[in-house]
Short mmCIF file of C-alpha atoms in Angstrom, two decimals:
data_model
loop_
_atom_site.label_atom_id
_atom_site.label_comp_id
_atom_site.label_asym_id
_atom_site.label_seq_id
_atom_site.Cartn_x
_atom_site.Cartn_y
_atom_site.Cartn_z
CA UNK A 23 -1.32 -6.80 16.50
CA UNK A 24 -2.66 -10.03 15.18
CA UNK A 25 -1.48 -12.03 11.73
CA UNK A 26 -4.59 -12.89 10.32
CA UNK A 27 -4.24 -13.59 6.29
CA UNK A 28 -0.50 -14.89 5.51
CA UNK A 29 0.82 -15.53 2.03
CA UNK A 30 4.21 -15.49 0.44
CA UNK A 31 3.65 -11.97 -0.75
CA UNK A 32 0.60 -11.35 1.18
CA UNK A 33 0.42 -10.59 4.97
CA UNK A 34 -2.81 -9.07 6.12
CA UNK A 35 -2.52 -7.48 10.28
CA UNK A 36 -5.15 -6.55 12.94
CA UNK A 37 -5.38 -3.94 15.41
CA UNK A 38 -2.37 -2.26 14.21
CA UNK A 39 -3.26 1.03 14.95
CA UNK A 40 -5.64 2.08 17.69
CA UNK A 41 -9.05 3.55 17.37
CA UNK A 42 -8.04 6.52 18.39
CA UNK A 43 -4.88 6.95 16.52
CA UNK A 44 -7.02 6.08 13.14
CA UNK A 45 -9.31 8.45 14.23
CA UNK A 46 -6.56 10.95 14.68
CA UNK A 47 -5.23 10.40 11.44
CA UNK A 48 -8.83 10.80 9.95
CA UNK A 49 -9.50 14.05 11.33
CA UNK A 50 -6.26 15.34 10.67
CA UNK A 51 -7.08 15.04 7.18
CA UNK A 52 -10.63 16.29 7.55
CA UNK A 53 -9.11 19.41 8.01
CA UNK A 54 -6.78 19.36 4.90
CA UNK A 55 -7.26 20.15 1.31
CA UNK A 56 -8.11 16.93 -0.65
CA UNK A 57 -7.14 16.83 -4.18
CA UNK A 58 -8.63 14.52 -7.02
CA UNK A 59 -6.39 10.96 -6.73
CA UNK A 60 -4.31 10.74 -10.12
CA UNK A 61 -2.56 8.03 -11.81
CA UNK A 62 0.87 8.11 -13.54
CA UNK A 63 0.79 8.74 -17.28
CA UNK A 64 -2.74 10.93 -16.75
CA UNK A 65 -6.16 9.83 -15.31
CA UNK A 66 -8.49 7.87 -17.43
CA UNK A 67 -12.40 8.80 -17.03
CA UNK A 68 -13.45 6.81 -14.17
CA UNK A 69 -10.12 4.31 -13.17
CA UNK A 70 -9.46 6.21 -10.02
CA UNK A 71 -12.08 8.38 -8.38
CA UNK A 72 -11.09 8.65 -4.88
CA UNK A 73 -9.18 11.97 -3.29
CA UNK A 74 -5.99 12.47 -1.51
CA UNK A 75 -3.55 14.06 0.70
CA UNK A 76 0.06 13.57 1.26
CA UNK A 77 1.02 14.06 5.13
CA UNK A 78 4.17 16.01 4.59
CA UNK A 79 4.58 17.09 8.75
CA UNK A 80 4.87 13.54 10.34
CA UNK A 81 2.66 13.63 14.15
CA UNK A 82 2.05 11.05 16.65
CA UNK A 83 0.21 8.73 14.72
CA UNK A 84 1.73 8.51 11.72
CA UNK A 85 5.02 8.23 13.09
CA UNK A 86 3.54 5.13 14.82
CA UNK A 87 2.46 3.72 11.62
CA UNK A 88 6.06 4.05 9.77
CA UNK A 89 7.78 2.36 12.38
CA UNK A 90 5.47 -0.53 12.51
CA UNK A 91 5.45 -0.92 8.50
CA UNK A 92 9.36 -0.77 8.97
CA UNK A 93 9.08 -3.42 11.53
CA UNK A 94 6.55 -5.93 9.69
CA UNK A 95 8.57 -5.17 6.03
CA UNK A 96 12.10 -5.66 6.67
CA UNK A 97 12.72 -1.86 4.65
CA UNK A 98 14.06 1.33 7.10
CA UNK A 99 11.68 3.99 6.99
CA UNK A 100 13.74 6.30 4.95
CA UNK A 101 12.49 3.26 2.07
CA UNK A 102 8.91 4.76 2.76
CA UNK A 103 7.52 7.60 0.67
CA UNK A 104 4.81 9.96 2.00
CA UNK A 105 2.03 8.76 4.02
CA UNK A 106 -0.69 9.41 1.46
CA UNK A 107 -4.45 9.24 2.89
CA UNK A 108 -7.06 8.28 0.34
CA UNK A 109 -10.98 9.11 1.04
CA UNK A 110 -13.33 7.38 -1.11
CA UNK A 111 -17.06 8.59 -1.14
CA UNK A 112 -20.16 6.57 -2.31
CA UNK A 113 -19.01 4.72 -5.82
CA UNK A 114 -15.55 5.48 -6.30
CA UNK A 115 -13.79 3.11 -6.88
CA UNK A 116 -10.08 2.61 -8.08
CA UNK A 117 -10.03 0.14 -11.32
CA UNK A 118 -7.70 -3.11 -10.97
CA UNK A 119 -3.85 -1.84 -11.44
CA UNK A 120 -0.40 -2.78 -10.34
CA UNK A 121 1.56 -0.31 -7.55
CA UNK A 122 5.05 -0.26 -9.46
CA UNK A 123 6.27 1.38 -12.13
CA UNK A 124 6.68 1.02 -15.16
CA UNK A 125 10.37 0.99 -16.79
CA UNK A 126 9.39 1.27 -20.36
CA UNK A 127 7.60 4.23 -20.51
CA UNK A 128 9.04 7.50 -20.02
CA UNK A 129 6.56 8.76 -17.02
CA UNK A 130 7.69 5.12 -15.41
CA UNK A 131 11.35 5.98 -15.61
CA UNK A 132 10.96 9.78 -13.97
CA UNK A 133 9.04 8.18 -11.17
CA UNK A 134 11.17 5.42 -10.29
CA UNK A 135 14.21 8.14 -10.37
CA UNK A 136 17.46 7.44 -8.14
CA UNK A 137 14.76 5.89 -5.26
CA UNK A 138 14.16 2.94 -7.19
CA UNK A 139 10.84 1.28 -8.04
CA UNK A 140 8.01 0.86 -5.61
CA UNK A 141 8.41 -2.83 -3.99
CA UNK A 142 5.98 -2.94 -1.12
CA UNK A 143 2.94 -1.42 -0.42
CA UNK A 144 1.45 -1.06 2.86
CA UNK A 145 -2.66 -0.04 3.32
CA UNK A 146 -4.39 0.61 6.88
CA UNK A 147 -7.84 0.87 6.53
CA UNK A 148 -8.88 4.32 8.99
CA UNK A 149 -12.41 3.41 9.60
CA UNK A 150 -15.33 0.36 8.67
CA UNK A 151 -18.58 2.38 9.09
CA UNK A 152 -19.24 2.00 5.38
CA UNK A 153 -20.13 -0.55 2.97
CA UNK A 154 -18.14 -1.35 0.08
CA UNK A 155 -14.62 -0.18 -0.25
CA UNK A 156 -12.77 -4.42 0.03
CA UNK A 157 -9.65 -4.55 -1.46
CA UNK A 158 -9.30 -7.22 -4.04
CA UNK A 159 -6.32 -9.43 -5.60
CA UNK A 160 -6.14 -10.66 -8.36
CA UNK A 161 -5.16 -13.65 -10.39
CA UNK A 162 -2.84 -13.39 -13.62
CA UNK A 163 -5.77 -14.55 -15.83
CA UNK A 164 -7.77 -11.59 -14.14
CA UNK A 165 -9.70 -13.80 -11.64
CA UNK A 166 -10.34 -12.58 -8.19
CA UNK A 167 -7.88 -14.58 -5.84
CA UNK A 168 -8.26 -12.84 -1.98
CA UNK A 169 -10.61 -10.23 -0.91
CA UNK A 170 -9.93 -8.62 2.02
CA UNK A 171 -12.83 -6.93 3.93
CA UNK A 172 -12.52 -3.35 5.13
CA UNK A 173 -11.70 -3.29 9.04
CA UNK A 174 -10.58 -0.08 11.55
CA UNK A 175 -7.04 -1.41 12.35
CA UNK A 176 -6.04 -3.29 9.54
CA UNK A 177 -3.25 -3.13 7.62
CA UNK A 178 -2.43 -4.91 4.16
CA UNK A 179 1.34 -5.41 3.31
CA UNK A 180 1.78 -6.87 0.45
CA UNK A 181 5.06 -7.48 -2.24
CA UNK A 182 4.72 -5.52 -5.89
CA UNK A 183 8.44 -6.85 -6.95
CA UNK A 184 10.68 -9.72 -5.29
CA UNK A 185 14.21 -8.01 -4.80
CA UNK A 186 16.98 -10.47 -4.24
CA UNK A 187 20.18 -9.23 -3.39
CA UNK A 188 22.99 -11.76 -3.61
CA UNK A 189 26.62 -11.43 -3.74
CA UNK A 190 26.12 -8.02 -5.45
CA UNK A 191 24.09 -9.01 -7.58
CA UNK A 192 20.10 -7.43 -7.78
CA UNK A 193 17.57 -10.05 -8.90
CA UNK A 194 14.07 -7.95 -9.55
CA UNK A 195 10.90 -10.37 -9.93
CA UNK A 196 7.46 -8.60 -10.92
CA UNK A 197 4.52 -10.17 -8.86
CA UNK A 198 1.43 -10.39 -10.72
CA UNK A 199 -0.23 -11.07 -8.05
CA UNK A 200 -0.31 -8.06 -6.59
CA UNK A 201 -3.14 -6.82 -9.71
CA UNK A 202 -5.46 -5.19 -6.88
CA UNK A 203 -8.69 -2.99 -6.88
CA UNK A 204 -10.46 -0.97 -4.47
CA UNK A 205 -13.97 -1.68 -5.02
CA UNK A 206 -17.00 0.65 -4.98
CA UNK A 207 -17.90 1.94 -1.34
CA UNK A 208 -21.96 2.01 -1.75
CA UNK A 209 -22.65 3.71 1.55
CA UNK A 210 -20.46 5.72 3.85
CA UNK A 211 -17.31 7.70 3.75
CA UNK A 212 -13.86 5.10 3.17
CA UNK A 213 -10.56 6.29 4.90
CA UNK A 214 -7.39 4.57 4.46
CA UNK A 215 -3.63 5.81 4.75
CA UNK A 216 -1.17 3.88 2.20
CA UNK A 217 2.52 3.59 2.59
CA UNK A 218 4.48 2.69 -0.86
CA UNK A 219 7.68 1.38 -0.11
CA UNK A 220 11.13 1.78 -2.70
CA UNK A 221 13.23 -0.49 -3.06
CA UNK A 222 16.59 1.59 -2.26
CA UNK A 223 18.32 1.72 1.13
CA UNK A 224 17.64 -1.84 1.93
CA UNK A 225 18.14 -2.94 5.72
CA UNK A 226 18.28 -6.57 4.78
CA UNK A 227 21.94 -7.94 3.51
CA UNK A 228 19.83 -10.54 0.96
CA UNK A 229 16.28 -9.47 0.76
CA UNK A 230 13.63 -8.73 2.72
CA UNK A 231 11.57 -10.25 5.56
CA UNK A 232 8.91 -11.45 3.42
CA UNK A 233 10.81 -12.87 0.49
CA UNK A 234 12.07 -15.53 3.38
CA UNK A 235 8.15 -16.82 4.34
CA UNK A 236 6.44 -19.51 3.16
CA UNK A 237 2.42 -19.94 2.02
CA UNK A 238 0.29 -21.05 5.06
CA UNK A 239 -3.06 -19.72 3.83
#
């Protein structure tokens, strides 16, 4: 596993998984039934196009890929929801938007339950043969920031909220940052498996791993 993009809310890793293991996770799902992705709050024409399934019987390979998220994040597996695999087909897309939830509306507050909101989020791209399909950040003015190009392997981890615990005391921080996109795959078939990560059962006394690093580009 190689480092390759580092931020202070950013870290972007290499041959995480093997080819085989991605491929094992791909054609596990190929033999699932995919259901249109959705958003909270109800799906507006066009935002998010792509289809899903939630692996609800953990196997080989995605038990692989929960311990190593635990390792890289600093957050126990039991922080991690559902491995949910996404499949985008030629233009879909999923509009820029912001993995937590939101407190203020009603749907927000049911999702974010007695688990807490959603503070990391962890993406392993399945598969590259396909064109299309990078992940974009964005800037707070709406500006792209970082792109990251779609490789077999590699996994985004990246912070939604800063959550400080100090002398019991919980410090939540929204990072804007974290505005992404999925753009349009224009040729090809896009797999990727995403881990969202809650913010209860912390295994950090403080915070976690990657509230501690600094920028080095």
């Amino acid at each position: 596993m190689k480092l390759v993009i580092h931020t202070d809310w950013l870290r972007v890793y290499d041959n995480v998984l093997s080819k085989a293991d991605c491929n094992h996770l791909i054609q596990y799902g190929k033999q699932q039934s995919w259901r249109k992705s959705t958003t909270v709050g109800g799906n507006v024409e066009g935002y998010r196009t792509s289809s899903e399934y939630a692996i609800r019987e953990p196997f080989h390979s995605d038990v692989i890929l929960s311990k190593i998220i635990e390792d890289v994040s600093g957050y126990s597996t039991l922080n991690q929801e559902l491995t949910s695999l996404l499949k985008y087909e030629p233009g879909e897309t999923y509009m820029p938007h912001k993995d937590w939830f939101n407190e203020h509306s009603a749907e927000g507050r049911k999702m974010i339950g007695n688990r807490g909101n959603r503070v990391m989020t962890g993406l392993l791209f399945l598969n590259d043969n396909f064109t299309g399909g990078q992940t974009q950040f964005y800037n707070e003015d709406g500006s792209p920031e970082i792109t990251v190009h779609p490789k077999r392997g590699r996994l985004l981890l990246w912070m939604n909220m800063n959550i400080i615990y100090n002398y019991g005391q919980v410090v939540k921080r929204k990072n804007h940052k974290s505005m992404h996109s999925g753009l349009p795959v224009i040729s090809g078939t896009k797999y990727c498996a995403v881990k969202w990560i809650r913010e209860t059962i912390p295994n950090k006394e403080l915070t976690n791993e990657l509230n501690r690093t600094t920028t080095s580009g």
